[in-house]
């Protein structure tokens, strides 16, 4: 492992805005059901950034809508370290990061604890549909912790993931709230859709068109 990655992984659990678990016990209880009351100590709607990478959306959204609490989730700790340290430097007390597999969401959040979620530039997994974060298997995980009628936002460069997600929305009879096939051409200046992530910048440099969907779970 490169030295910088090793150092970040070692530092990550020590950052005061980041939760990393090897196991749950009395000294390190699961955060489930305690996010607002103990972790944020502020009773606000909870928004997840799923597959957050360097966590740019949690930071950007927290700056735009400070009246919500944000949790960025990813399994890659060295990327998360970047967002976590930036959020600390910016003094954002309504942003936390949680290193975990999204597949284990219900171990970390209680029923109806989550109000909204963003999925930004998650991998389209061209050959493995079951790994796509809008696969019905993942929607089941989201339903376990999100309030009924909560909105999920998807931003992607991938035509495959965009079309696939629209198909799943139809199949699962979900309410499509927004569908924008070309974000940067048609919604310039939209504050939330203008937040750029590491992967989005790479896709834009390659001339890719960015798409956006919002639907209710
Ligand atoms: C293409 S990157 C996008 C990162 C970031 N959202 C961005 O736009 O820069 C996809 C991220 O999804 C994470 N990921 C994929 N499947 C996951 C899962 N089941 N649980 C947790 N993280 C996952 C990967 O670790 C990776 O950081």
PDB file of C-alpha atoms and ligand atoms in Angstrom:
ATOM      1  CA  UNK A   1       0.000   0.000   0.000  1.00  0.00           C
ATOM      2  CA  UNK A   2       1.433   3.460  -0.868  1.00  0.00           C
ATOM      3  CA  UNK A   3       2.657   5.338   2.220  1.00  0.00           C
ATOM      4  CA  UNK A   4       0.133   8.187   1.914  1.00  0.00           C
ATOM      5  CA  UNK A   5      -2.750   5.727   1.708  1.00  0.00           C
ATOM      6  CA  UNK A   6      -1.426   3.865   4.738  1.00  0.00           C
ATOM      7  CA  UNK A   7      -1.125   7.103   6.740  1.00  0.00           C
ATOM      8  CA  UNK A   8      -4.652   8.211   5.827  1.00  0.00           C
ATOM      9  CA  UNK A   9      -6.130   4.818   6.737  1.00  0.00           C
ATOM     10  CA  UNK A  10      -4.411   4.993  10.103  1.00  0.00           C
ATOM     11  CA  UNK A  11      -5.584   8.548  10.747  1.00  0.00           C
ATOM     12  CA  UNK A  12      -9.177   8.053   9.544  1.00  0.00           C
ATOM     13  CA  UNK A  13     -10.672   6.487  12.716  1.00  0.00           C
ATOM     14  CA  UNK A  14      -9.080   9.272  14.781  1.00  0.00           C
ATOM     15  CA  UNK A  15     -10.847  12.061  12.855  1.00  0.00           C
ATOM     16  CA  UNK A  16     -13.635  13.405  15.032  1.00  0.00           C
ATOM     17  CA  UNK A  17     -16.179  13.497  12.182  1.00  0.00           C
ATOM     18  CA  UNK A  18     -15.542   9.948  10.934  1.00  0.00           C
ATOM     19  CA  UNK A  19     -16.906   6.617  12.094  1.00  0.00           C
ATOM     20  CA  UNK A  20     -15.000   3.429  11.374  1.00  0.00           C
ATOM     21  CA  UNK A  21     -16.063   0.161  12.971  1.00  0.00           C
ATOM     22  CA  UNK A  22     -14.331  -3.163  13.217  1.00  0.00           C
ATOM     23  CA  UNK A  23     -17.039  -4.451  15.536  1.00  0.00           C
ATOM     24  CA  UNK A  24     -19.790  -3.091  17.762  1.00  0.00           C
ATOM     25  CA  UNK A  25     -19.467  -3.409  21.525  1.00  0.00           C
ATOM     26  CA  UNK A  26     -20.287  -1.421  24.677  1.00  0.00           C
ATOM     27  CA  UNK A  27     -17.329   0.912  24.106  1.00  0.00           C
ATOM     28  CA  UNK A  28     -18.108   1.307  20.419  1.00  0.00           C
ATOM     29  CA  UNK A  29     -21.879   0.834  20.034  1.00  0.00           C
ATOM     30  CA  UNK A  30     -23.555   0.825  16.606  1.00  0.00           C
ATOM     31  CA  UNK A  31     -24.613   4.333  15.564  1.00  0.00           C
ATOM     32  CA  UNK A  32     -28.041   3.023  14.568  1.00  0.00           C
ATOM     33  CA  UNK A  33     -30.815   5.204  16.008  1.00  0.00           C
ATOM     34  CA  UNK A  34     -28.307   7.621  17.595  1.00  0.00           C
ATOM     35  CA  UNK A  35     -27.364   9.847  14.668  1.00  0.00           C
ATOM     36  CA  UNK A  36     -29.377  12.923  15.581  1.00  0.00           C
ATOM     37  CA  UNK A  37     -29.538  12.479  19.339  1.00  0.00           C
ATOM     38  CA  UNK A  38     -25.863  11.690  19.985  1.00  0.00           C
ATOM     39  CA  UNK A  39     -23.674  11.866  16.911  1.00  0.00           C
ATOM     40  CA  UNK A  40     -24.830  15.194  15.487  1.00  0.00           C
ATOM     41  CA  UNK A  41     -26.514  16.303  18.725  1.00  0.00           C
ATOM     42  CA  UNK A  42     -28.936  18.223  16.500  1.00  0.00           C
ATOM     43  CA  UNK A  43     -32.329  16.999  15.370  1.00  0.00           C
ATOM     44  CA  UNK A  44     -32.305  17.640  11.612  1.00  0.00           C
ATOM     45  CA  UNK A  45     -33.242  15.613   8.508  1.00  0.00           C
ATOM     46  CA  UNK A  46     -30.504  13.109   7.644  1.00  0.00           C
ATOM     47  CA  UNK A  47     -29.152  12.993   4.083  1.00  0.00           C
ATOM     48  CA  UNK A  48     -26.835  10.218   2.869  1.00  0.00           C
ATOM     49  CA  UNK A  49     -24.180  10.534   0.193  1.00  0.00           C
ATOM     50  CA  UNK A  50     -23.849   6.918  -0.939  1.00  0.00           C
ATOM     51  CA  UNK A  51     -20.517   5.898  -2.503  1.00  0.00           C
ATOM     52  CA  UNK A  52     -19.202   9.308  -1.482  1.00  0.00           C
ATOM     53  CA  UNK A  53     -15.578   8.833  -2.587  1.00  0.00           C
ATOM     54  CA  UNK A  54     -13.933  12.081  -1.480  1.00  0.00           C
ATOM     55  CA  UNK A  55     -17.258  13.290  -0.091  1.00  0.00           C
ATOM     56  CA  UNK A  56     -17.690  16.447  -2.153  1.00  0.00           C
ATOM     57  CA  UNK A  57     -21.487  16.267  -2.149  1.00  0.00           C
ATOM     58  CA  UNK A  58     -21.778  16.097   1.648  1.00  0.00           C
ATOM     59  CA  UNK A  59     -19.645  19.206   1.926  1.00  0.00           C
ATOM     60  CA  UNK A  60     -21.322  21.085  -0.943  1.00  0.00           C
ATOM     61  CA  UNK A  61     -24.839  20.270   0.223  1.00  0.00           C
ATOM     62  CA  UNK A  62     -24.010  21.130   3.844  1.00  0.00           C
ATOM     63  CA  UNK A  63     -22.883  24.559   2.671  1.00  0.00           C
ATOM     64  CA  UNK A  64     -26.062  25.080   0.609  1.00  0.00           C
ATOM     65  CA  UNK A  65     -28.514  23.567   3.120  1.00  0.00           C
ATOM     66  CA  UNK A  66     -27.038  23.819   6.611  1.00  0.00           C
ATOM     67  CA  UNK A  67     -30.385  22.825   8.125  1.00  0.00           C
ATOM     68  CA  UNK A  68     -29.776  19.147   7.349  1.00  0.00           C
ATOM     69  CA  UNK A  69     -27.310  16.557   8.667  1.00  0.00           C
ATOM     70  CA  UNK A  70     -25.132  14.772   6.100  1.00  0.00           C
ATOM     71  CA  UNK A  71     -23.435  11.377   6.215  1.00  0.00           C
ATOM     72  CA  UNK A  72     -21.031  10.307   3.446  1.00  0.00           C
ATOM     73  CA  UNK A  73     -20.587   6.545   3.121  1.00  0.00           C
ATOM     74  CA  UNK A  74     -17.977   4.598   1.229  1.00  0.00           C
ATOM     75  CA  UNK A  75     -15.774   1.581   1.774  1.00  0.00           C
ATOM     76  CA  UNK A  76     -12.623   3.324   0.525  1.00  0.00           C
ATOM     77  CA  UNK A  77     -11.156   5.034   3.554  1.00  0.00           C
ATOM     78  CA  UNK A  78      -8.282   6.856   1.876  1.00  0.00           C
ATOM     79  CA  UNK A  79     -10.712   8.747  -0.399  1.00  0.00           C
ATOM     80  CA  UNK A  80     -13.037   9.485   2.500  1.00  0.00           C
ATOM     81  CA  UNK A  81     -10.110  10.982   4.463  1.00  0.00           C
ATOM     82  CA  UNK A  82      -9.969  13.814   1.877  1.00  0.00           C
ATOM     83  CA  UNK A  83     -13.599  14.842   2.477  1.00  0.00           C
ATOM     84  CA  UNK A  84     -13.434  14.298   6.214  1.00  0.00           C
ATOM     85  CA  UNK A  85     -10.381  16.540   6.674  1.00  0.00           C
ATOM     86  CA  UNK A  86     -11.875  19.227   4.413  1.00  0.00           C
ATOM     87  CA  UNK A  87     -15.167  19.192   6.356  1.00  0.00           C
ATOM     88  CA  UNK A  88     -13.189  19.608   9.601  1.00  0.00           C
ATOM     89  CA  UNK A  89     -11.126  22.458   8.143  1.00  0.00           C
ATOM     90  CA  UNK A  90     -14.349  24.163   7.052  1.00  0.00           C
ATOM     91  CA  UNK A  91     -15.889  23.677  10.513  1.00  0.00           C
ATOM     92  CA  UNK A  92     -18.944  21.860   9.126  1.00  0.00           C
ATOM     93  CA  UNK A  93     -20.489  20.363  12.252  1.00  0.00           C
ATOM     94  CA  UNK A  94     -23.375  18.768  10.290  1.00  0.00           C
ATOM     95  CA  UNK A  95     -21.168  16.464   8.186  1.00  0.00           C
ATOM     96  CA  UNK A  96     -19.984  12.978   9.164  1.00  0.00           C
ATOM     97  CA  UNK A  97     -18.348  10.153   7.237  1.00  0.00           C
ATOM     98  CA  UNK A  98     -18.955   6.460   7.792  1.00  0.00           C
ATOM     99  CA  UNK A  99     -16.700   3.799   6.357  1.00  0.00           C
ATOM    100  CA  UNK A 100     -18.892   0.836   5.516  1.00  0.00           C
ATOM    101  CA  UNK A 101     -20.395  -1.258   2.768  1.00  0.00           C
ATOM    102  CA  UNK A 102     -23.676   0.230   1.603  1.00  0.00           C
ATOM    103  CA  UNK A 103     -24.968  -3.345   1.613  1.00  0.00           C
ATOM    104  CA  UNK A 104     -24.868  -3.181   5.438  1.00  0.00           C
ATOM    105  CA  UNK A 105     -26.830   0.067   5.766  1.00  0.00           C
ATOM    106  CA  UNK A 106     -29.335  -1.337   8.272  1.00  0.00           C
ATOM    107  CA  UNK A 107     -26.559  -2.144  10.736  1.00  0.00           C
ATOM    108  CA  UNK A 108     -25.716   1.552  10.880  1.00  0.00           C
ATOM    109  CA  UNK A 109     -29.103   3.293  10.541  1.00  0.00           C
ATOM    110  CA  UNK A 110     -32.454   2.557  12.157  1.00  0.00           C
ATOM    111  CA  UNK A 111     -35.837   2.250  10.514  1.00  0.00           C
ATOM    112  CA  UNK A 112     -37.007   5.618   9.071  1.00  0.00           C
ATOM    113  CA  UNK A 113     -33.842   7.339  10.332  1.00  0.00           C
ATOM    114  CA  UNK A 114     -32.873   8.677   6.878  1.00  0.00           C
ATOM    115  CA  UNK A 115     -34.723  11.386   4.927  1.00  0.00           C
ATOM    116  CA  UNK A 116     -32.898  11.670   1.597  1.00  0.00           C
ATOM    117  CA  UNK A 117     -29.971  10.162  -0.353  1.00  0.00           C
ATOM    118  CA  UNK A 118     -27.618  11.114  -3.171  1.00  0.00           C
ATOM    119  CA  UNK A 119     -25.817   8.613  -5.392  1.00  0.00           C
ATOM    120  CA  UNK A 120     -23.200  10.435  -7.410  1.00  0.00           C
ATOM    121  CA  UNK A 121     -21.102   8.801 -10.114  1.00  0.00           C
ATOM    122  CA  UNK A 122     -21.399   5.326  -8.684  1.00  0.00           C
ATOM    123  CA  UNK A 123     -19.877   2.629 -10.891  1.00  0.00           C
ATOM    124  CA  UNK A 124     -22.272   1.424 -13.621  1.00  0.00           C
ATOM    125  CA  UNK A 125     -20.967  -2.180 -13.269  1.00  0.00           C
ATOM    126  CA  UNK A 126     -21.675  -2.983 -16.913  1.00  0.00           C
ATOM    127  CA  UNK A 127     -21.515  -6.756 -16.386  1.00  0.00           C
ATOM    128  CA  UNK A 128     -22.748  -7.022 -12.790  1.00  0.00           C
ATOM    129  CA  UNK A 129     -26.195  -5.424 -12.443  1.00  0.00           C
ATOM    130  CA  UNK A 130     -26.521  -6.629  -8.847  1.00  0.00           C
ATOM    131  CA  UNK A 131     -23.689  -4.323  -7.808  1.00  0.00           C
ATOM    132  CA  UNK A 132     -25.394  -1.198  -9.235  1.00  0.00           C
ATOM    133  CA  UNK A 133     -26.541   1.041  -6.433  1.00  0.00           C
ATOM    134  CA  UNK A 134     -30.016   1.356  -7.986  1.00  0.00           C
ATOM    135  CA  UNK A 135     -30.492  -2.420  -8.341  1.00  0.00           C
ATOM    136  CA  UNK A 136     -33.674  -3.602  -6.524  1.00  0.00           C
ATOM    137  CA  UNK A 137     -31.390  -5.371  -4.021  1.00  0.00           C
ATOM    138  CA  UNK A 138     -30.001  -1.976  -2.955  1.00  0.00           C
ATOM    139  CA  UNK A 139     -33.439  -0.323  -3.026  1.00  0.00           C
ATOM    140  CA  UNK A 140     -34.442  -2.919  -0.415  1.00  0.00           C
ATOM    141  CA  UNK A 141     -31.540  -1.812   1.785  1.00  0.00           C
ATOM    142  CA  UNK A 142     -32.560   1.847   1.376  1.00  0.00           C
ATOM    143  CA  UNK A 143     -36.199   1.090   2.233  1.00  0.00           C
ATOM    144  CA  UNK A 144     -35.088  -0.416   5.549  1.00  0.00           C
ATOM    145  CA  UNK A 145     -33.660   2.898   6.764  1.00  0.00           C
ATOM    146  CA  UNK A 146     -35.343   5.634   4.713  1.00  0.00           C
ATOM    147  CA  UNK A 147     -38.708   7.175   5.501  1.00  0.00           C
ATOM    148  CA  UNK A 148     -41.393   6.179   2.971  1.00  0.00           C
ATOM    149  CA  UNK A 149     -41.534   8.802   0.217  1.00  0.00           C
ATOM    150  CA  UNK A 150     -37.910   9.914   0.726  1.00  0.00           C
ATOM    151  CA  UNK A 151     -36.143  11.163  -2.386  1.00  0.00           C
ATOM    152  CA  UNK A 152     -33.094   9.463  -3.917  1.00  0.00           C
ATOM    153  CA  UNK A 153     -31.005  11.544  -6.335  1.00  0.00           C
ATOM    154  CA  UNK A 154     -28.792   9.928  -8.959  1.00  0.00           C
ATOM    155  CA  UNK A 155     -26.180  11.858 -10.915  1.00  0.00           C
ATOM    156  CA  UNK A 156     -24.233   9.912 -13.521  1.00  0.00           C
ATOM    157  CA  UNK A 157     -22.214  10.081 -16.715  1.00  0.00           C
ATOM    158  CA  UNK A 158     -23.303   6.547 -17.624  1.00  0.00           C
ATOM    159  CA  UNK A 159     -26.087   6.075 -20.202  1.00  0.00           C
ATOM    160  CA  UNK A 160     -26.333   2.472 -19.048  1.00  0.00           C
ATOM    161  CA  UNK A 161     -26.906   3.353 -15.374  1.00  0.00           C
ATOM    162  CA  UNK A 162     -29.262   6.218 -16.293  1.00  0.00           C
ATOM    163  CA  UNK A 163     -31.481   4.078 -18.558  1.00  0.00           C
ATOM    164  CA  UNK A 164     -31.281   1.100 -16.199  1.00  0.00           C
ATOM    165  CA  UNK A 165     -32.402   3.226 -13.244  1.00  0.00           C
ATOM    166  CA  UNK A 166     -35.354   4.620 -15.218  1.00  0.00           C
ATOM    167  CA  UNK A 167     -36.358   1.045 -16.033  1.00  0.00           C
ATOM    168  CA  UNK A 168     -36.127   0.038 -12.358  1.00  0.00           C
ATOM    169  CA  UNK A 169     -38.194   3.095 -11.348  1.00  0.00           C
ATOM    170  CA  UNK A 170     -40.909   1.911 -13.792  1.00  0.00           C
ATOM    171  CA  UNK A 171     -40.670  -1.741 -12.724  1.00  0.00           C
ATOM    172  CA  UNK A 172     -40.892  -0.871  -9.039  1.00  0.00           C
ATOM    173  CA  UNK A 173     -43.658   1.689  -9.727  1.00  0.00           C
ATOM    174  CA  UNK A 174     -41.736   4.461  -8.008  1.00  0.00           C
ATOM    175  CA  UNK A 175     -42.524   8.141  -8.473  1.00  0.00           C
ATOM    176  CA  UNK A 176     -40.063   9.866 -10.807  1.00  0.00           C
ATOM    177  CA  UNK A 177     -39.589  13.386  -9.454  1.00  0.00           C
ATOM    178  CA  UNK A 178     -36.998  14.723 -11.898  1.00  0.00           C
ATOM    179  CA  UNK A 179     -35.274  13.545 -15.073  1.00  0.00           C
ATOM    180  CA  UNK A 180     -32.570  15.686 -16.668  1.00  0.00           C
ATOM    181  CA  UNK A 181     -30.611  14.124 -19.544  1.00  0.00           C
ATOM    182  CA  UNK A 182     -28.092  16.986 -19.783  1.00  0.00           C
ATOM    183  CA  UNK A 183     -27.412  18.704 -16.462  1.00  0.00           C
ATOM    184  CA  UNK A 184     -24.731  21.176 -17.504  1.00  0.00           C
ATOM    185  CA  UNK A 185     -26.482  22.289 -20.697  1.00  0.00           C
ATOM    186  CA  UNK A 186     -29.990  22.622 -19.259  1.00  0.00           C
ATOM    187  CA  UNK A 187     -29.479  23.417 -15.566  1.00  0.00           C
ATOM    188  CA  UNK A 188     -26.464  25.726 -15.439  1.00  0.00           C
ATOM    189  CA  UNK A 189     -26.208  27.414 -12.073  1.00  0.00           C
ATOM    190  CA  UNK A 190     -28.445  24.932 -10.259  1.00  0.00           C
ATOM    191  CA  UNK A 191     -26.573  25.038  -6.944  1.00  0.00           C
ATOM    192  CA  UNK A 192     -26.986  21.372  -5.964  1.00  0.00           C
ATOM    193  CA  UNK A 193     -26.387  19.973  -9.448  1.00  0.00           C
ATOM    194  CA  UNK A 194     -23.310  22.174  -9.881  1.00  0.00           C
ATOM    195  CA  UNK A 195     -21.360  20.529  -7.045  1.00  0.00           C
ATOM    196  CA  UNK A 196     -18.487  18.756  -8.798  1.00  0.00           C
ATOM    197  CA  UNK A 197     -16.910  15.531  -7.630  1.00  0.00           C
ATOM    198  CA  UNK A 198     -13.553  14.029  -8.508  1.00  0.00           C
ATOM    199  CA  UNK A 199     -15.162  11.541 -10.900  1.00  0.00           C
ATOM    200  CA  UNK A 200     -17.502  14.115 -12.435  1.00  0.00           C
ATOM    201  CA  UNK A 201     -14.538  16.337 -13.290  1.00  0.00           C
ATOM    202  CA  UNK A 202     -12.829  13.402 -15.011  1.00  0.00           C
ATOM    203  CA  UNK A 203     -15.968  12.612 -17.004  1.00  0.00           C
ATOM    204  CA  UNK A 204     -16.435  16.257 -18.001  1.00  0.00           C
ATOM    205  CA  UNK A 205     -12.836  16.429 -19.232  1.00  0.00           C
ATOM    206  CA  UNK A 206     -13.651  13.475 -21.487  1.00  0.00           C
ATOM    207  CA  UNK A 207     -16.686  15.364 -22.875  1.00  0.00           C
ATOM    208  CA  UNK A 208     -19.298  13.127 -21.221  1.00  0.00           C
ATOM    209  CA  UNK A 209     -22.891  14.319 -20.738  1.00  0.00           C
ATOM    210  CA  UNK A 210     -24.029  14.328 -17.118  1.00  0.00           C
ATOM    211  CA  UNK A 211     -27.504  13.025 -16.330  1.00  0.00           C
ATOM    212  CA  UNK A 212     -29.700  13.376 -13.243  1.00  0.00           C
ATOM    213  CA  UNK A 213     -32.691  11.493 -11.883  1.00  0.00           C
ATOM    214  CA  UNK A 214     -34.668  11.943  -8.683  1.00  0.00           C
ATOM    215  CA  UNK A 215     -37.257   9.445  -7.491  1.00  0.00           C
ATOM    216  CA  UNK A 216     -39.200   8.581  -4.359  1.00  0.00           C
ATOM    217  CA  UNK A 217     -38.516   5.315  -2.576  1.00  0.00           C
TER     218      UNK A 217
HETATM  219  C1  LIG B   1     -16.642   5.869  -9.189  1.00  0.00           C
HETATM  220  S1  LIG B   1     -16.399   6.167  -7.491  1.00  0.00           S
HETATM  221  C2  LIG B   1     -17.324   7.691  -7.253  1.00  0.00           C
HETATM  222  C3  LIG B   1     -16.903   8.433  -6.026  1.00  0.00           C
HETATM  223  C4  LIG B   1     -17.541   9.815  -5.843  1.00  0.00           C
HETATM  224  N1  LIG B   1     -18.967   9.744  -5.634  1.00  0.00           N
HETATM  225  C5  LIG B   1     -17.200  10.735  -6.991  1.00  0.00           C
HETATM  226  O1  LIG B   1     -18.134  11.093  -7.729  1.00  0.00           O
HETATM  227  O2  LIG B   1     -16.047  11.107  -7.123  1.00  0.00           O
HETATM  228  C6  LIG B   1     -17.466   4.961  -6.783  1.00  0.00           C
HETATM  229  C7  LIG B   1     -17.303   4.741  -5.286  1.00  0.00           C
HETATM  230  O3  LIG B   1     -18.300   3.810  -4.866  1.00  0.00           O
HETATM  231  C8  LIG B   1     -17.768   3.058  -3.804  1.00  0.00           C
HETATM  232  N2  LIG B   1     -18.617   1.847  -3.663  1.00  0.00           N
HETATM  233  C9  LIG B   1     -19.071   1.057  -4.678  1.00  0.00           C
HETATM  234  N3  LIG B   1     -19.856   0.090  -4.197  1.00  0.00           N
HETATM  235  C10 LIG B   1     -19.895   0.261  -2.846  1.00  0.00           C
HETATM  236  C11 LIG B   1     -20.550  -0.436  -1.790  1.00  0.00           C
HETATM  237  N4  LIG B   1     -21.318  -1.498  -2.017  1.00  0.00           N
HETATM  238  N5  LIG B   1     -20.366   0.026  -0.528  1.00  0.00           N
HETATM  239  C12 LIG B   1     -19.586   1.092  -0.283  1.00  0.00           C
HETATM  240  N6  LIG B   1     -18.946   1.794  -1.246  1.00  0.00           N
HETATM  241  C13 LIG B   1     -19.108   1.385  -2.508  1.00  0.00           C
HETATM  242  C14 LIG B   1     -16.342   2.820  -4.197  1.00  0.00           C
HETATM  243  O4  LIG B   1     -15.551   2.525  -3.073  1.00  0.00           O
HETATM  244  C15 LIG B   1     -15.980   4.158  -4.857  1.00  0.00           C
HETATM  245  O5  LIG B   1     -15.348   5.051  -3.967  1.00  0.00           O
END
